[in-house]
Tab-separated table of N, CA and C and ligand atoms in Angstrom:
chain	number	residue	atom	x	y	z
Y	796	MET	N	99.603	127.807	-87.040
Y	796	MET	CA	98.641	128.212	-86.012
Y	796	MET	C	99.217	129.352	-85.175
Y	797	VAL	N	100.421	129.187	-84.669
Y	797	VAL	CA	101.024	130.214	-83.833
Y	797	VAL	C	101.405	131.442	-84.648
Y	798	THR	N	101.772	131.243	-85.880
Y	798	THR	CA	102.197	132.366	-86.706
Y	798	THR	C	101.045	133.337	-86.969
Y	799	GLN	N	99.836	132.848	-86.988
Y	799	GLN	CA	98.692	133.728	-87.197
Y	799	GLN	C	98.441	134.608	-85.975
Y	800	VAL	N	98.707	134.075	-84.811
Y	800	VAL	CA	98.459	134.794	-83.574
Y	800	VAL	C	99.291	136.064	-83.483
Y	801	SER	N	100.537	135.993	-83.896
Y	801	SER	CA	101.417	137.145	-83.767
Y	801	SER	C	100.866	138.352	-84.518
Y	802	ALA	N	100.154	138.119	-85.580
Y	802	ALA	CA	99.572	139.216	-86.338
Y	802	ALA	C	98.397	139.830	-85.576
Y	803	GLU	N	97.698	139.016	-84.825
Y	803	GLU	CA	96.532	139.498	-84.085
Y	803	GLU	C	96.920	140.376	-82.902
Y	804	ILE	N	98.054	140.101	-82.301
Y	804	ILE	CA	98.471	140.849	-81.121
Y	804	ILE	C	98.560	142.341	-81.430
Y	805	ALA	N	99.027	142.664	-82.596
Y	805	ALA	CA	99.211	144.063	-82.965
Y	805	ALA	C	97.885	144.797	-83.118
Y	806	THR	N	96.793	144.086	-83.199
Y	806	THR	CA	95.497	144.714	-83.415
Y	806	THR	C	94.791	145.041	-82.108
Y	807	VAL	N	95.428	144.722	-80.985
Y	807	VAL	CA	94.791	144.905	-79.685
Y	807	VAL	C	95.729	145.617	-78.721
Y	808	TYR	N	95.189	146.460	-77.891
Y	808	TYR	CA	96.007	147.057	-76.842
Y	808	TYR	C	95.191	147.150	-75.565
Y	809	ARG	N	95.870	147.315	-74.454
Y	809	ARG	CA	95.187	147.354	-73.174
Y	809	ARG	C	95.388	148.721	-72.518
Y	810	LEU	N	94.323	149.310	-72.067
Y	810	LEU	CA	94.399	150.598	-71.389
Y	810	LEU	C	94.627	150.406	-69.899
Y	811	PHE	N	94.811	151.494	-69.195
Y	811	PHE	CA	95.101	151.435	-67.764
Y	811	PHE	C	93.944	150.848	-66.973
Y	812	ASP	N	92.751	150.898	-67.498
Y	812	ASP	CA	91.611	150.339	-66.782
Y	812	ASP	C	91.570	148.816	-66.876
Y	813	GLY	N	92.498	148.241	-67.644
Y	813	GLY	CA	92.577	146.787	-67.730
Y	813	GLY	C	91.747	146.185	-68.841
Y	814	ASN	N	90.955	147.004	-69.523
Y	814	ASN	CA	90.136	146.473	-70.601
Y	814	ASN	C	90.916	146.407	-71.902
Y	815	LEU	N	90.599	145.397	-72.687
Y	815	LEU	CA	91.248	145.253	-73.988
Y	815	LEU	C	90.498	146.084	-75.021
Y	816	HIS	N	91.265	146.747	-75.859
Y	816	HIS	CA	90.668	147.563	-76.896
Y	816	HIS	C	91.198	147.161	-78.261
Y	817	HIS	N	90.367	147.346	-79.255
Y	817	HIS	CA	90.735	147.026	-80.618
Y	817	HIS	C	91.492	148.206	-81.210
Y	818	ALA	N	92.713	147.969	-81.644
Y	818	ALA	CA	93.550	149.065	-82.151
Y	818	ALA	C	92.947	149.710	-83.401
Y	819	ARG	N	92.272	148.952	-84.202
Y	819	ARG	CA	91.736	149.475	-85.462
Y	819	ARG	C	90.672	150.534	-85.244
Y	820	CYS	N	89.777	150.294	-84.285
Y	820	CYS	CA	88.659	151.213	-84.085
Y	820	CYS	C	88.696	151.891	-82.711
Y	821	GLY	N	89.539	151.386	-81.789
Y	821	GLY	CA	89.649	151.984	-80.467
Y	821	GLY	C	88.534	151.596	-79.515
Y	822	ARG	N	87.665	150.715	-79.945
Y	822	ARG	CA	86.550	150.291	-79.094
Y	822	ARG	C	86.951	149.146	-78.166
Y	823	ARG	N	86.211	149.016	-77.096
Y	823	ARG	CA	86.479	147.947	-76.145
Y	823	ARG	C	86.054	146.604	-76.722
Y	824	LEU	N	86.892	145.594	-76.475
Y	824	LEU	CA	86.585	144.254	-76.953
Y	824	LEU	C	85.753	143.500	-75.916
Y	825	ILE	N	84.847	142.705	-76.386
Y	825	ILE	CA	84.030	141.870	-75.525
Y	825	ILE	C	84.693	140.497	-75.416
Y	826	VAL	N	84.912	140.050	-74.195
Y	826	VAL	CA	85.509	138.729	-74.004
Y	826	VAL	C	84.417	137.674	-74.133
Y	827	GLN	N	84.626	136.741	-75.025
Y	827	GLN	CA	83.606	135.722	-75.270
Y	827	GLN	C	83.935	134.391	-74.627
Y	828	GLY	N	85.197	134.182	-74.314
Y	828	GLY	CA	85.581	132.912	-73.709
Y	828	GLY	C	87.059	132.674	-73.914
Y	829	TRP	N	87.509	131.520	-73.475
Y	829	TRP	CA	88.926	131.239	-73.634
Y	829	TRP	C	89.171	129.745	-73.629
Y	830	SER	N	90.275	129.378	-74.250
Y	830	SER	CA	90.721	127.995	-74.227
Y	830	SER	C	91.902	127.936	-73.266
Y	831	THR	N	92.614	126.842	-73.266
Y	831	THR	CA	93.749	126.711	-72.356
Y	831	THR	C	94.892	127.634	-72.765
Y	832	GLU	N	94.898	128.078	-74.000
Y	832	GLU	CA	96.022	128.881	-74.478
Y	832	GLU	C	95.628	130.241	-75.033
Y	833	GLU	N	94.350	130.418	-75.365
Y	833	GLU	CA	93.952	131.652	-76.022
Y	833	GLU	C	92.678	132.261	-75.438
Y	834	LEU	N	92.616	133.585	-75.513
Y	834	LEU	CA	91.427	134.303	-75.093
Y	834	LEU	C	90.673	134.718	-76.359
Y	835	HIS	N	89.374	134.492	-76.346
Y	835	HIS	CA	88.559	134.819	-77.505
Y	835	HIS	C	87.799	136.118	-77.252
Y	836	CYS	N	88.139	137.156	-78.011
Y	836	CYS	CA	87.472	138.450	-77.875
Y	836	CYS	C	86.700	138.758	-79.152
Y	837	TYR	N	85.785	139.720	-79.011
Y	837	TYR	CA	84.971	140.084	-80.166
Y	837	TYR	C	84.783	141.588	-80.210
Y	838	CYS	N	84.939	142.180	-81.374
Y	838	CYS	CA	84.736	143.609	-81.537
Y	838	CYS	C	83.381	143.839	-82.200
Y	839	LEU	N	82.490	144.495	-81.455
Y	839	LEU	CA	81.139	144.731	-81.979
Y	839	LEU	C	81.154	145.745	-83.115
Y	840	THR	N	82.105	146.652	-83.078
Y	840	THR	CA	82.178	147.695	-84.099
Y	840	THR	C	82.642	147.135	-85.443
Y	841	CYS	N	83.686	146.326	-85.406
Y	841	CYS	CA	84.236	145.758	-86.638
Y	841	CYS	C	83.581	144.422	-86.993
Y	842	VAL	N	82.768	143.893	-86.055
Y	842	VAL	CA	82.157	142.579	-86.236
Y	842	VAL	C	83.239	141.571	-86.587
Y	843	GLU	N	84.190	141.488	-85.681
Y	843	GLU	CA	85.354	140.653	-85.939
Y	843	GLU	C	85.821	139.963	-84.670
Y	844	SER	N	86.150	138.703	-84.776
Y	844	SER	CA	86.692	137.954	-83.647
Y	844	SER	C	88.194	138.128	-83.581
Y	845	VAL	N	88.704	138.206	-82.351
Y	845	VAL	CA	90.142	138.348	-82.151
Y	845	VAL	C	90.587	137.328	-81.114
Y	846	TRP	N	91.604	136.573	-81.454
Y	846	TRP	CA	92.142	135.577	-80.527
Y	846	TRP	C	93.472	136.079	-79.984
Y	847	LEU	N	93.620	135.989	-78.659
Y	847	LEU	CA	94.862	136.433	-78.031
Y	847	LEU	C	95.485	135.306	-77.213
Y	848	PRO	N	96.781	135.131	-77.317
Y	848	PRO	CA	97.433	134.130	-76.464
Y	848	PRO	C	97.372	134.592	-75.016
Y	849	LEU	N	97.057	133.694	-74.103
Y	849	LEU	CA	96.963	134.071	-72.697
Y	849	LEU	C	98.303	134.568	-72.161
Y	850	SER	N	99.386	134.130	-72.720
Y	850	SER	CA	100.709	134.550	-72.251
Y	850	SER	C	100.901	136.046	-72.424
Y	851	VAL	N	100.266	136.620	-73.421
Y	851	VAL	CA	100.372	138.063	-73.652
Y	851	VAL	C	99.670	138.833	-72.538
Y	852	LEU	N	98.546	138.314	-72.077
Y	852	LEU	CA	97.747	139.002	-71.068
Y	852	LEU	C	98.381	138.983	-69.691
Y	853	ASN	N	99.297	138.073	-69.480
Y	853	ASN	CA	99.932	137.967	-68.166
Y	853	ASN	C	101.124	138.908	-68.001
Y	854	GLU	N	101.433	139.641	-69.015
Y	854	GLU	CA	102.603	140.518	-68.937
Y	854	GLU	C	102.350	141.676	-68.000
U	2191	LIG	ZN1	87.208	147.009	-83.864
């Protein structure tokens, strides 16, 4: 479970405006919700869900 997450982190980056962007297409990710440990984002361009560990976002 955790090993899959590490691969997802590389597909997302955050700009100075604080919004998360999808590295593959450069588009802004839509936040769909979150669990106690992960944030669920969605890329409308790639039609793909992306899960991020909340610990990454607190950096
Ligand atoms: Zn995308």
